[in-house]
Amino acid sequence: MIRQTLTEALRAAFSALEGVSCPEAIDLGRPANPSHGDWSSNAALVAAAATGRNARALGGELAKALSKNPPRHVRKVEVAGPGFLNFFLHDAWLHEVLKQVVTEGVDGYARWDFGASRIVNLEFVSANPTGPVHVGGGRWAAYGDALANILARCGYSVHKEYYLNDLGRQMEAFAASLAARRRGEEPPEDGYLGEYVREWADEMPDEVAAANDAGAVGEWGYLRARRDIEASMERLGVRFDTWFSERSLLATGDIAGVLSELRAAGVLYEQDGAVWLRSTEYGDDKDRVLVRSDGESTYLLGDLAYHQNKFGRGFDLLIDVWGADHHGYVERLAAGVCALGHRREQLEIVLGQLVKVVRGGKEAKISKRAGNLVLLDDLVSLVGADAARMTFLAQSLDRRQVIDVELLAAQSMENPVFYVQYAHARICSLLREAATRGAERPPMGAAALETLTEARELTMLRTLHGLGEVVATAALERAPHKLTAWVRQLAGDFHGFYHDCPVLRSDVPPDVRGARLWLAEAARIGLVTALSLLGVSAPDAM
RNA sequence: GCCCUCGUAGCUCAGGGGACAGAGCAGGGGACUUCUAAUCCCAAGGUCGCAGGUUCGAAUCCUGCCGAGGGCGCCA
């Protein structure tokens, strides 16, 4: 709102000048240094560079024009440094922010509709159904779920999906390992050595084991693993709309279908008895095999059929969240999707650096096949779903995350999640206490918001003002961790306010009390909104 | 050899063209008869891996080097 006011005022100021035009996108920011005002723009610097004029002089002219006819809430406009335009505002702009937060509430504040036309399929985790989910999988789960929430808040229609690779060599190796363990033997080479295989083999009903049928054992094992994975996701609070089976693609003929579509498109050829996709024509660095010379289809063919199936279900944007170890696979899948007639932008692969799992300072393997698993369930039961999610969402996906389960458990009380949740509980307690004492909030229209002039109060309102932009950025950059940073900031602002600004104390004038109660309510709205987007609970009491 | 990501305070990380680089933890010093001290405040801590380049302006963009992790199958 204020941003728009200032932008328009800047445009108007430019239009009054000769020989200079306003930069396309006006960069308007909130300077870190308070002496640089409440808002600041580099428009003069950019425009000066484009026209060869002196930036400081141009800025001076703009500042003069803006000062003559100041936009709403603006107290003073200065040119500073090399040519920055600094806007100093009356506190009233923040009081309006407060009004807006409270009026729009948890459902409406910081909500956008720029994604309203997009129907998104967001696929994440998709760990093979050959064992429990390890700690590393939690990162994708927390990330994907939070991203889905954030996209939805920006208007996107989001569908969360888990792809089950219930076909192929991994499943066969898993079945063989289960069967071997049941017989009391070691798993075959390339088999699964994890301890859970032993446990599950013991669980297997006699009739399944006795049938001595690889298919039956595999099917039992698949369902066992799938149940386990679903339960782990549930414990972390992550629910998928669809659990999509790779096998179903065979049954529906999608795999054969995509092959004939590609053939019809003329992008296939045969060589050495195999069927190849001419993926180099779509940016891949070499062509890829879709059907091996032994007649088996490759993983890529299945994946193409799967992605084509997603498009067939009406999604116009597919977002896949993958571990960075699959980075080399991105271009070939994208090539295939383009060969099927889709635009490259319709497939977006988010790559996240892998989690390094450490136990008491020593690295733990996180491969199901090598054994020695550290399970997501273990982490969740040690620190709880909220702390686990907050930990996963505390940093950028671009950065490798080191999770030391023991250290996390030992320091769980220091987890930032409690700092934020405590702020929320304090607000709830404050509002409860206010009700008990009969200190009701006045109607918003009658609240003396102009009494909010303390630095603590204004700082918190500045932060609250930023939520909308943070949500939009988190959505567009697929970066939920920005919201984590924001909510910690808001919690810190509130704790500071709470410490310095009494609300219910008897020496607080009633109009100030009323305004502060509304401010607390606004903070509560901000905390609840951000936490719910992150998938973290906001307890009323701690 | 080629490709991707990262290198910021003792540790874990934000910031990713803008004006003096921020937070948490650890360590030092303070603040509870008051609305929840799971809190707050103060001090201390940095050649933003190194070297060039682009720019009015670089932690941020480009190139090279160094270091860390991951990937380069008719595996999945």
Coordinates of C-alpha atoms (C1' of nucleotides) in Angstrom, one line a residue:
Chain A
M1 CA 0.0 0.0 0.0
I2 CA 2.6 2.5 1.1
R3 CA 4.9 1.1 -1.5
Q4 CA 2.4 1.8 -4.2
T5 CA 1.9 5.4 -2.9
L6 CA 5.6 6.1 -3.0
T7 CA 6.1 4.5 -6.4
E8 CA 3.3 6.5 -7.9
A9 CA 4.7 9.7 -6.4
L10 CA 8.1 8.9 -7.8
R11 CA 6.7 8.3 -11.2
A12 CA 4.8 11.6 -11.0
A13 CA 8.0 13.4 -9.9
F14 CA 9.9 12.0 -12.9
S15 CA 7.2 12.9 -15.4
A16 CA 7.6 16.6 -14.3
L17 CA 11.2 16.5 -15.3
E18 CA 12.6 17.0 -18.8
G19 CA 14.8 14.6 -20.5
V20 CA 14.7 11.9 -17.9
S21 CA 12.4 9.0 -17.7
C22 CA 11.5 6.9 -14.7
P23 CA 13.2 3.5 -14.5
E24 CA 10.9 0.6 -15.5
A25 CA 11.0 -1.1 -12.1
I26 CA 11.4 1.3 -9.2
D27 CA 13.6 -0.2 -6.5
L28 CA 12.1 0.8 -3.2
G29 CA 13.5 -0.6 -0.1
R30 CA 13.6 -0.3 3.6
P31 CA 17.1 0.9 4.6
A32 CA 18.9 -0.9 7.4
N33 CA 20.1 2.3 8.8
P34 CA 17.3 4.4 10.4
S35 CA 19.0 7.6 9.6
H36 CA 18.3 6.8 5.9
G37 CA 14.6 7.1 6.5
D38 CA 11.8 4.6 6.4
W39 CA 11.9 4.0 2.7
S40 CA 14.6 4.6 0.2
S41 CA 14.9 4.5 -3.6
N42 CA 17.8 4.3 -6.0
A43 CA 15.6 5.6 -8.9
A44 CA 17.7 8.7 -9.3
L45 CA 21.0 6.7 -9.5
V46 CA 19.6 4.4 -12.1
A47 CA 18.0 7.1 -14.2
A48 CA 21.2 9.2 -14.0
A49 CA 23.3 6.3 -15.1
A50 CA 21.0 5.8 -18.1
T51 CA 21.1 9.4 -19.2
G52 CA 24.6 10.5 -18.1
R53 CA 23.3 13.0 -15.7
N54 CA 24.6 13.7 -12.2
A55 CA 22.8 11.4 -9.8
R56 CA 23.0 13.6 -6.8
A57 CA 21.6 16.6 -8.8
L58 CA 18.8 14.6 -10.3
G59 CA 18.0 13.2 -6.9
G60 CA 17.9 16.7 -5.6
E61 CA 15.4 17.8 -8.2
L62 CA 13.2 14.8 -7.5
A63 CA 13.4 15.4 -3.7
K64 CA 12.3 19.0 -4.3
A65 CA 9.4 18.0 -6.4
L66 CA 8.3 15.3 -3.9
S67 CA 8.6 17.7 -1.0
K68 CA 6.5 20.3 -2.7
N69 CA 3.6 17.9 -2.9
P70 CA 4.4 15.1 -0.4
P71 CA 2.7 11.7 -0.8
R72 CA 0.4 10.5 1.9
H73 CA 2.2 9.8 5.2
V74 CA 5.5 11.3 4.0
R75 CA 7.1 13.8 6.4
K76 CA 10.3 14.5 4.6
V77 CA 12.2 13.5 1.4
E78 CA 15.9 13.9 1.3
V79 CA 18.6 13.1 -1.2
A80 CA 21.5 11.3 0.4
G81 CA 24.8 9.7 -0.4
P82 CA 25.4 9.3 -4.1
G83 CA 21.8 10.1 -4.9
F84 CA 19.5 8.0 -2.9
L85 CA 16.0 9.4 -2.2
N86 CA 15.1 8.8 1.4
F87 CA 11.6 9.0 2.6
F88 CA 10.8 9.8 6.2
L89 CA 7.3 8.9 7.2
H90 CA 4.9 9.7 10.0
D91 CA 4.2 6.8 12.4
A92 CA 0.7 6.8 11.1
W93 CA 1.7 4.6 8.1
L94 CA 2.5 1.9 10.6
H95 CA -0.7 2.5 12.5
E96 CA -2.4 1.8 9.2
V97 CA -0.4 -1.4 8.9
L98 CA -1.7 -2.5 12.2
K99 CA -5.3 -1.7 11.2
Q100 CA -4.8 -3.7 8.0
V101 CA -3.3 -6.7 9.7
V102 CA -6.1 -6.9 12.2
T103 CA -8.8 -6.3 9.7
E104 CA -7.6 -8.9 7.2
G105 CA -6.7 -11.4 9.9
V106 CA -5.1 -14.7 9.8
D107 CA -7.0 -15.7 6.6
G108 CA -6.6 -12.5 4.7
Y109 CA -3.4 -10.8 5.7
A110 CA -0.3 -11.4 3.4
R111 CA -2.4 -13.3 1.0
W112 CA -2.0 -13.0 -2.8
D113 CA -3.7 -14.1 -5.9
F114 CA -0.9 -13.9 -8.5
G115 CA -0.8 -17.6 -8.7
A116 CA -4.5 -18.0 -9.3
S117 CA -4.3 -19.2 -12.8
R118 CA -1.7 -21.9 -12.1
I119 CA -2.5 -25.5 -11.3
V120 CA 0.6 -27.0 -9.8
N121 CA 1.7 -30.5 -9.1
L122 CA 4.3 -30.5 -6.4
E123 CA 6.1 -33.8 -6.1
F124 CA 8.5 -34.3 -3.2
V125 CA 10.1 -37.0 -1.0
S126 CA 9.2 -39.9 -3.3
A127 CA 11.8 -42.1 -1.5
N128 CA 11.7 -45.7 -2.7
P129 CA 9.2 -47.9 -0.9
T130 CA 11.9 -50.3 0.1
G131 CA 12.3 -49.1 3.7
P132 CA 11.6 -46.4 6.2
V133 CA 12.3 -42.7 5.5
H134 CA 15.7 -41.6 6.8
V135 CA 16.4 -38.2 8.4
G136 CA 17.4 -36.7 5.1
G137 CA 14.0 -37.4 3.7
G138 CA 12.6 -35.1 6.3
R139 CA 14.1 -32.1 4.6
W140 CA 12.2 -32.7 1.5
A141 CA 9.0 -33.4 3.4
A142 CA 9.2 -30.2 5.5
Y143 CA 10.3 -28.2 2.5
G144 CA 7.6 -29.5 0.1
D145 CA 4.8 -29.2 2.5
A146 CA 5.8 -25.6 3.5
L147 CA 6.2 -24.6 -0.1
A148 CA 2.8 -26.0 -0.9
N149 CA 1.3 -23.9 1.8
I150 CA 3.1 -20.8 0.7
L151 CA 2.1 -21.3 -3.0
A152 CA -1.5 -21.9 -2.0
R153 CA -1.5 -18.6 0.0
C154 CA -0.4 -16.9 -3.2
G155 CA -3.4 -18.3 -5.1
Y156 CA -1.8 -21.3 -6.7
S157 CA -3.8 -24.4 -6.8
V158 CA -1.4 -26.9 -5.4
H159 CA -1.5 -30.7 -5.4
K160 CA 1.0 -32.6 -3.3
E161 CA 2.2 -35.9 -4.7
Y162 CA 4.4 -38.7 -3.7
Y163 CA 5.8 -41.0 -6.4
L164 CA 6.2 -44.6 -5.5
N165 CA 8.9 -46.4 -7.5
D166 CA 7.2 -49.7 -6.9
L167 CA 8.7 -51.3 -9.9
G168 CA 12.1 -52.4 -11.1
R169 CA 15.4 -53.6 -9.8
Q170 CA 15.2 -51.8 -6.4
M171 CA 12.0 -53.6 -5.6
E172 CA 13.4 -56.9 -6.7
A173 CA 16.5 -56.5 -4.6
F174 CA 14.4 -55.5 -1.7
A175 CA 12.1 -58.6 -2.1
A176 CA 15.2 -60.8 -2.4
S177 CA 16.7 -59.3 0.8
L178 CA 13.5 -59.8 2.7
A179 CA 13.2 -63.4 1.6
A180 CA 16.9 -64.1 2.4
R181 CA 16.5 -62.6 5.9
R182 CA 13.5 -64.7 6.5
R183 CA 15.4 -67.8 5.7
G184 CA 18.1 -66.6 8.0
E185 CA 20.6 -65.8 5.2
E186 CA 22.5 -62.7 4.3
P187 CA 20.9 -60.5 1.7
P188 CA 22.2 -60.9 -1.9
E189 CA 24.8 -58.7 -3.3
D190 CA 23.3 -55.3 -4.1
G191 CA 20.7 -56.2 -1.5
Y192 CA 19.4 -54.2 1.5
L193 CA 21.5 -54.5 4.6
G194 CA 19.5 -52.3 6.9
E195 CA 18.4 -53.7 10.2
Y196 CA 14.8 -53.0 9.4
V197 CA 14.9 -55.7 6.8
R198 CA 15.6 -58.3 9.5
E199 CA 12.7 -57.0 11.6
W200 CA 10.3 -56.8 8.7
A201 CA 11.2 -60.3 7.5
D202 CA 10.3 -61.6 11.0
E203 CA 7.0 -59.7 10.8
M204 CA 6.1 -61.3 7.5
P205 CA 3.2 -63.7 7.8
D206 CA 4.0 -67.4 7.4
E207 CA 1.8 -67.8 4.4
V208 CA 3.6 -65.0 2.5
A209 CA 7.0 -66.4 3.4
A210 CA 6.1 -70.0 2.8
A211 CA 4.7 -69.3 -0.6
N212 CA 8.3 -68.9 -1.7
D213 CA 7.1 -66.5 -4.3
A214 CA 9.2 -63.4 -5.0
G215 CA 6.2 -61.6 -6.2
A216 CA 4.2 -62.2 -3.0
V217 CA 7.2 -61.3 -0.7
G218 CA 7.8 -58.2 -2.8
E219 CA 4.2 -57.1 -2.6
W220 CA 4.1 -57.6 1.1
G221 CA 7.3 -55.7 1.6
Y222 CA 6.2 -52.9 -0.6
L223 CA 3.0 -52.4 1.4
R224 CA 4.9 -52.7 4.6
A225 CA 7.3 -50.0 3.5
R226 CA 4.6 -47.8 2.1
R227 CA 2.6 -48.0 5.4
D228 CA 5.8 -47.1 7.3
I229 CA 6.5 -44.1 5.0
E230 CA 2.9 -42.8 5.2
A231 CA 3.1 -43.1 9.0
S232 CA 6.4 -41.1 9.1
M233 CA 5.0 -38.4 7.0
E234 CA 1.9 -38.2 9.1
R235 CA 4.0 -37.9 12.3
L236 CA 5.8 -35.0 10.7
G237 CA 2.4 -33.6 9.8
V238 CA 2.8 -33.9 6.1
R239 CA -0.1 -35.2 4.0
F240 CA 0.0 -35.9 0.4
D241 CA -3.0 -35.6 -1.9
T242 CA -1.8 -38.5 -4.1
W243 CA 0.4 -41.5 -3.6
F244 CA 1.2 -42.3 -7.2
S245 CA 2.3 -45.8 -8.2
E246 CA 4.8 -46.3 -10.9
R247 CA 3.3 -49.7 -11.5
S248 CA -0.1 -48.1 -12.4
L249 CA 1.6 -46.6 -15.4
L250 CA 2.1 -50.0 -16.8
A251 CA -1.4 -51.0 -16.1
T252 CA -2.9 -48.0 -17.7
G253 CA -0.7 -48.2 -20.8
D254 CA 0.8 -44.8 -20.1
I255 CA 4.3 -46.2 -20.7
A256 CA 3.5 -47.6 -24.1
G257 CA 1.5 -44.5 -24.8
V258 CA 4.3 -42.1 -24.2
L259 CA 6.6 -44.2 -26.3
S260 CA 4.3 -44.0 -29.3
E261 CA 3.7 -40.3 -28.8
L262 CA 7.5 -39.8 -28.9
R263 CA 7.7 -42.1 -32.0
A264 CA 5.0 -40.1 -33.7
A265 CA 6.9 -36.9 -32.8
G266 CA 9.9 -38.3 -34.7
V267 CA 12.3 -38.0 -31.8
L268 CA 13.2 -41.7 -31.4
Y269 CA 15.6 -43.9 -33.2
E270 CA 17.0 -47.4 -32.8
Q271 CA 20.6 -48.2 -32.4
D272 CA 22.4 -51.3 -31.1
G273 CA 19.1 -52.9 -30.5
A274 CA 17.9 -50.1 -28.1
V275 CA 15.4 -47.3 -28.5
W276 CA 16.9 -43.9 -28.0
L277 CA 15.5 -40.5 -27.4
R278 CA 17.1 -37.7 -29.4
S279 CA 17.4 -35.6 -26.3
T280 CA 20.3 -33.7 -27.6
E281 CA 17.9 -31.7 -29.7
Y282 CA 16.4 -30.4 -26.6
G283 CA 19.5 -29.4 -24.8
D284 CA 20.7 -32.6 -23.3
D285 CA 24.4 -33.4 -23.8
K286 CA 23.8 -36.8 -25.1
D287 CA 20.9 -39.0 -26.3
R288 CA 19.3 -41.3 -23.9
V289 CA 18.1 -44.9 -24.0
L290 CA 14.4 -45.4 -23.3
V291 CA 14.1 -49.1 -24.1
R292 CA 17.2 -51.2 -23.5
S293 CA 18.4 -53.8 -26.0
D294 CA 17.0 -56.5 -23.6
G295 CA 13.5 -55.0 -24.1
E296 CA 13.3 -53.5 -20.6
S297 CA 12.3 -49.9 -20.3
T298 CA 14.7 -47.5 -18.5
Y299 CA 13.8 -45.4 -15.5
L300 CA 13.7 -42.3 -17.8
L301 CA 10.9 -43.8 -19.9
G302 CA 8.8 -44.5 -16.8
D303 CA 9.5 -41.0 -15.5
L304 CA 8.5 -39.5 -18.8
A305 CA 5.3 -41.4 -18.7
Y306 CA 4.7 -40.2 -15.2
H307 CA 5.3 -36.6 -16.0
Q308 CA 3.1 -36.9 -19.1
N309 CA 0.4 -38.4 -16.9
K310 CA 0.7 -35.4 -14.6
F311 CA 0.1 -33.0 -17.5
G312 CA -2.7 -35.3 -18.6
R313 CA -4.4 -34.7 -15.2
G314 CA -4.5 -31.0 -16.0
F315 CA -1.5 -29.6 -14.2
D316 CA 0.2 -26.8 -16.1
L317 CA 3.2 -26.5 -13.8
L318 CA 5.1 -29.5 -12.5
I319 CA 7.5 -28.9 -9.6
D320 CA 9.7 -31.8 -8.6
V321 CA 11.9 -31.5 -5.5
W322 CA 15.0 -33.6 -5.9
G323 CA 18.2 -34.2 -4.0
A324 CA 21.2 -32.7 -5.7
D325 CA 22.5 -36.2 -6.4
H326 CA 20.0 -36.3 -9.2
H327 CA 21.2 -33.1 -10.8
G328 CA 22.6 -34.9 -13.8
Y329 CA 19.1 -36.3 -14.5
V330 CA 17.4 -32.9 -14.9
E331 CA 18.3 -32.1 -18.5
R332 CA 17.3 -35.5 -19.9
L333 CA 13.9 -35.4 -18.2
A334 CA 13.4 -31.8 -19.3
A335 CA 14.4 -32.8 -22.8
G336 CA 11.8 -35.6 -22.8
V337 CA 9.1 -33.3 -21.5
C338 CA 9.9 -30.8 -24.3
A339 CA 9.9 -33.6 -26.9
L340 CA 6.4 -34.4 -25.7
G341 CA 5.4 -30.8 -26.6
H342 CA 5.5 -29.0 -23.3
R343 CA 7.3 -25.8 -22.6
R344 CA 10.5 -26.1 -20.6
E345 CA 9.2 -23.7 -18.0
Q346 CA 6.4 -26.1 -17.2
L347 CA 8.8 -28.4 -15.6
E348 CA 10.7 -27.0 -12.7
I349 CA 13.1 -29.1 -10.8
V350 CA 14.1 -27.8 -7.3
L351 CA 17.4 -29.3 -6.3
G352 CA 18.3 -29.5 -2.7
Q353 CA 21.7 -30.3 -1.2
L354 CA 21.7 -33.5 0.7
V355 CA 21.5 -33.8 4.4
K356 CA 24.5 -35.0 6.1
V357 CA 23.5 -37.1 9.1
V358 CA 25.9 -37.1 12.0
R359 CA 25.6 -39.0 15.2
G360 CA 27.6 -37.6 18.1
G361 CA 30.0 -35.9 15.8
K362 CA 30.6 -39.0 13.6
E363 CA 29.1 -39.3 10.2
A364 CA 26.3 -41.9 9.8
K365 CA 25.5 -43.5 6.5
I366 CA 22.1 -42.7 5.3
S367 CA 21.8 -45.4 2.7
K368 CA 19.0 -48.0 3.1
R369 CA 21.2 -50.4 1.3
A370 CA 24.3 -50.0 3.4
G371 CA 22.3 -50.2 6.6
N372 CA 23.0 -48.1 9.7
L373 CA 20.0 -45.9 9.0
V374 CA 19.1 -42.9 11.1
L375 CA 15.4 -42.6 10.8
L376 CA 13.2 -39.6 10.4
D377 CA 10.9 -41.2 13.0
D378 CA 13.8 -41.2 15.5
L379 CA 14.3 -37.5 15.0
V380 CA 10.7 -36.7 15.4
S381 CA 10.2 -38.8 18.5
L382 CA 13.3 -37.2 20.1
V383 CA 12.6 -33.5 19.3
G384 CA 9.0 -33.4 18.1
A385 CA 7.5 -32.6 14.7
D386 CA 7.6 -28.8 15.2
A387 CA 11.3 -28.6 16.1
A388 CA 12.2 -31.0 13.4
R389 CA 10.3 -29.0 10.8
M390 CA 11.7 -25.7 12.0
T391 CA 15.2 -27.2 11.8
F392 CA 14.7 -28.4 8.3
L393 CA 13.3 -25.1 7.2
A394 CA 15.9 -22.9 8.9
Q395 CA 18.3 -22.8 6.0
S396 CA 18.4 -22.5 2.2
L397 CA 18.0 -25.7 0.2
D398 CA 21.2 -24.7 -1.6
R399 CA 23.2 -25.3 1.5
R400 CA 24.1 -28.7 2.7
Q401 CA 22.5 -29.4 6.0
V402 CA 24.2 -31.3 8.8
I403 CA 21.8 -33.0 11.2
D404 CA 23.3 -34.4 14.3
V405 CA 20.3 -36.2 15.8
E406 CA 21.9 -36.5 19.3
L407 CA 23.0 -32.9 19.3
L408 CA 19.6 -31.8 18.2
A409 CA 18.0 -33.8 20.9
A410 CA 20.4 -32.5 23.6
Q411 CA 19.8 -28.9 22.5
S412 CA 16.2 -29.3 21.8
M413 CA 15.2 -26.8 24.4
E414 CA 17.3 -24.2 22.5
N415 CA 15.6 -24.9 19.2
P416 CA 14.4 -21.6 17.7
V417 CA 10.9 -23.1 17.4
F418 CA 10.3 -22.5 21.1
Y419 CA 11.4 -18.9 20.9
V420 CA 8.7 -18.3 18.3
Q421 CA 6.1 -20.5 20.0
Y422 CA 6.8 -18.9 23.3
A423 CA 6.0 -15.5 21.8
H424 CA 2.7 -16.8 20.6
A425 CA 1.9 -18.4 24.0
R426 CA 2.8 -15.2 25.7
I427 CA 0.4 -13.2 23.6
C428 CA -2.4 -15.7 24.2
S429 CA -1.7 -15.5 27.9
L430 CA -1.8 -11.7 27.8
L431 CA -5.1 -11.7 25.9
R432 CA -6.5 -14.2 28.3
E433 CA -5.4 -12.2 31.3
A434 CA -6.8 -9.1 29.7
A435 CA -10.2 -10.8 29.4
T436 CA -10.0 -12.0 33.0
R437 CA -9.4 -8.4 34.2
G438 CA -12.1 -7.0 32.0
A439 CA -9.6 -5.0 30.0
E440 CA -11.4 -5.4 26.7
R441 CA -10.0 -4.1 23.5
P442 CA -11.9 -1.1 22.2
P443 CA -13.4 -1.4 18.8
M444 CA -10.7 -0.9 16.2
G445 CA -12.3 2.3 15.0
A446 CA -12.0 3.7 18.5
A447 CA -8.5 2.4 19.3
A448 CA -5.9 5.1 20.0
L449 CA -3.3 3.7 17.6
E450 CA -1.6 7.1 17.6
T451 CA -0.3 6.3 21.1
L452 CA 1.9 3.6 19.7
T453 CA 5.1 5.6 19.4
E454 CA 7.7 3.5 21.2
A455 CA 10.6 2.1 19.2
R456 CA 9.6 -1.4 20.2
E457 CA 6.1 -0.9 18.9
L458 CA 7.1 0.6 15.6
T459 CA 9.8 -1.9 15.0
M460 CA 7.2 -4.7 15.4
L461 CA 4.9 -3.0 13.0
R462 CA 7.6 -2.6 10.4
T463 CA 8.3 -6.3 10.6
L464 CA 4.6 -7.1 10.3
H465 CA 4.4 -4.9 7.3
G466 CA 7.0 -7.0 5.6
L467 CA 5.1 -10.3 5.8
G468 CA 3.3 -9.9 2.5
E469 CA 6.5 -9.4 0.6
V470 CA 8.2 -12.3 2.4
V471 CA 5.4 -14.6 1.5
A472 CA 5.5 -13.6 -2.1
T473 CA 9.3 -13.9 -2.3
A474 CA 9.2 -17.3 -0.5
A475 CA 6.7 -18.4 -3.1
L476 CA 8.4 -17.1 -6.2
E477 CA 11.9 -18.1 -5.1
R478 CA 10.6 -21.4 -3.8
A479 CA 12.3 -20.5 -0.5
P480 CA 10.3 -21.2 2.6
H481 CA 13.3 -20.6 4.8
K482 CA 12.7 -16.8 4.3
L483 CA 9.6 -17.2 6.3
T484 CA 11.5 -18.9 9.0
A485 CA 13.8 -16.0 9.3
W486 CA 10.9 -13.6 9.3
V487 CA 9.0 -15.3 12.0
R488 CA 12.0 -15.4 14.3
Q489 CA 12.4 -11.7 13.7
L490 CA 8.8 -11.0 14.6
A491 CA 9.0 -13.2 17.7
G492 CA 12.1 -11.3 18.7
D493 CA 10.3 -8.0 18.2
F494 CA 7.4 -9.1 20.3
H495 CA 9.6 -10.3 23.1
G496 CA 11.3 -7.0 23.2
F497 CA 7.9 -5.2 23.2
Y498 CA 6.6 -7.4 25.9
H499 CA 9.6 -6.7 28.0
D500 CA 9.6 -2.9 27.6
C501 CA 5.9 -2.0 27.1
P502 CA 3.5 -3.0 29.8
V503 CA -0.1 -3.5 28.7
L504 CA -2.2 -4.5 31.7
R505 CA -0.2 -2.8 34.4
S506 CA -2.4 -0.3 36.4
D507 CA -0.2 2.7 35.5
V508 CA -0.9 2.2 31.7
P509 CA -3.5 4.7 30.5
P510 CA -6.5 2.9 29.1
D511 CA -6.1 4.2 25.5
V512 CA -2.5 3.0 25.4
R513 CA -3.6 -0.3 26.8
G514 CA -6.2 -0.7 24.1
A515 CA -3.8 0.1 21.4
R516 CA -1.2 -2.3 22.8
L517 CA -3.7 -5.1 23.0
W518 CA -4.4 -4.6 19.3
L519 CA -0.7 -4.6 18.6
A520 CA -0.4 -7.9 20.5
E521 CA -3.3 -9.2 18.4
A522 CA -1.6 -8.2 15.2
A523 CA 1.6 -9.9 16.3
R524 CA -0.4 -13.0 17.1
I525 CA -1.9 -12.9 13.5
G526 CA 1.6 -12.6 12.1
L527 CA 2.9 -15.5 14.1
V528 CA 0.0 -17.8 13.5
T529 CA 0.1 -17.0 9.8
A530 CA 3.8 -17.7 9.3
L531 CA 3.9 -20.7 11.6
S532 CA 1.0 -22.3 9.8
L533 CA 2.6 -21.8 6.5
L534 CA 5.7 -23.5 7.8
G535 CA 3.6 -26.3 9.2
V536 CA 4.5 -25.6 12.8
S537 CA 1.9 -25.4 15.5
A538 CA 1.2 -22.2 17.5
P539 CA 0.4 -23.4 21.1
D540 CA -1.8 -21.1 23.3
A541 CA 0.3 -21.9 26.4
M542 CA 3.7 -23.4 27.1
Chain B
rG1 C1' 38.4 -33.9 -17.5
rC2 C1' 33.2 -31.9 -17.6
rC3 C1' 28.5 -30.3 -14.9
rC4 C1' 25.7 -28.5 -10.2
rU5 C1' 25.8 -26.3 -5.1
rC6 C1' 28.4 -24.1 -1.2
rG7 C1' 32.7 -21.2 1.3
rU8 C1' 30.1 -14.7 5.7
rA9 C1' 31.9 -13.9 13.7
rG10 C1' 34.8 -19.6 17.7
rC11 C1' 30.1 -22.8 16.0
rU12 C1' 25.2 -23.1 13.1
rC13 C1' 23.4 -19.9 9.5
rA14 C1' 20.5 -15.2 7.4
rG15 C1' 21.6 -11.4 3.7
rG16 C1' 22.4 -12.8 -2.8
rG17 C1' 23.8 -5.1 -6.9
rG18 C1' 23.0 -0.1 -2.7
rA19 C1' 24.9 3.7 1.9
rC20 C1' 28.5 1.7 8.6
rA21 C1' 27.6 -6.9 6.9
rG22 C1' 23.1 -9.3 10.7
rA23 C1' 20.9 -13.3 14.0
rG24 C1' 21.1 -17.6 17.2
rC25 C1' 24.4 -20.7 20.0
rA26 C1' 29.1 -20.8 22.9
rG27 C1' 31.9 -17.4 26.1
rG28 C1' 31.9 -12.1 29.4
rG29 C1' 28.7 -8.6 32.3
rG30 C1' 23.8 -7.1 33.8
rA31 C1' 17.9 -7.2 34.5
rC32 C1' 12.4 -11.1 37.7
rU33 C1' 7.7 -8.9 44.8
rU34 C1' 5.0 -6.6 38.0
rC35 C1' 1.0 -9.2 31.7
rU36 C1' 4.7 -16.5 31.2
rA37 C1' 12.8 -15.1 32.6
rA38 C1' 11.5 -20.8 27.2
rU39 C1' 12.4 -13.5 28.0
rC40 C1' 15.2 -8.9 27.8
rC41 C1' 19.7 -5.5 27.8
rC42 C1' 25.1 -4.3 27.4
rA43 C1' 30.0 -5.4 25.8
rA44 C1' 33.1 -8.5 22.8
rG45 C1' 33.7 -11.0 18.3
rG46 C1' 34.5 -10.1 10.5
rU47 C1' 40.4 -8.3 5.2
rC48 C1' 32.2 -11.9 3.6
rG49 C1' 38.0 -18.4 0.8
rC50 C1' 41.9 -15.9 -2.6
rA51 C1' 43.0 -12.9 -7.1
rG52 C1' 41.3 -10.1 -11.1
rG53 C1' 37.1 -7.8 -13.8
rU54 C1' 32.1 -5.3 -14.7
rU55 C1' 29.6 -1.0 -12.1
rC56 C1' 28.4 5.6 -9.7
rG57 C1' 28.3 1.3 -6.1
rA58 C1' 30.2 -5.9 -5.2
rA59 C1' 29.5 -10.2 0.5
rU60 C1' 26.0 -10.1 -3.8
rC61 C1' 27.2 -10.3 -11.0
rC62 C1' 31.5 -12.4 -14.4
rU63 C1' 36.4 -15.1 -15.0
rG64 C1' 40.3 -17.8 -12.8
rC65 C1' 42.3 -20.3 -8.6
rC66 C1' 41.9 -22.9 -3.7
rG67 C1' 38.8 -25.7 -0.4
rA68 C1' 34.1 -28.8 0.7
rG69 C1' 29.9 -31.8 -1.0
rG70 C1' 27.2 -34.0 -5.1
rG71 C1' 26.9 -35.9 -10.2
rC72 C1' 28.7 -37.5 -15.0
rG73 C1' 25.5 -45.9 -17.1
rC74 C1' 21.4 -49.7 -22.2
rC75 C1' 21.4 -48.4 -12.8
rA76 C1' 17.1 -46.7 -10.2

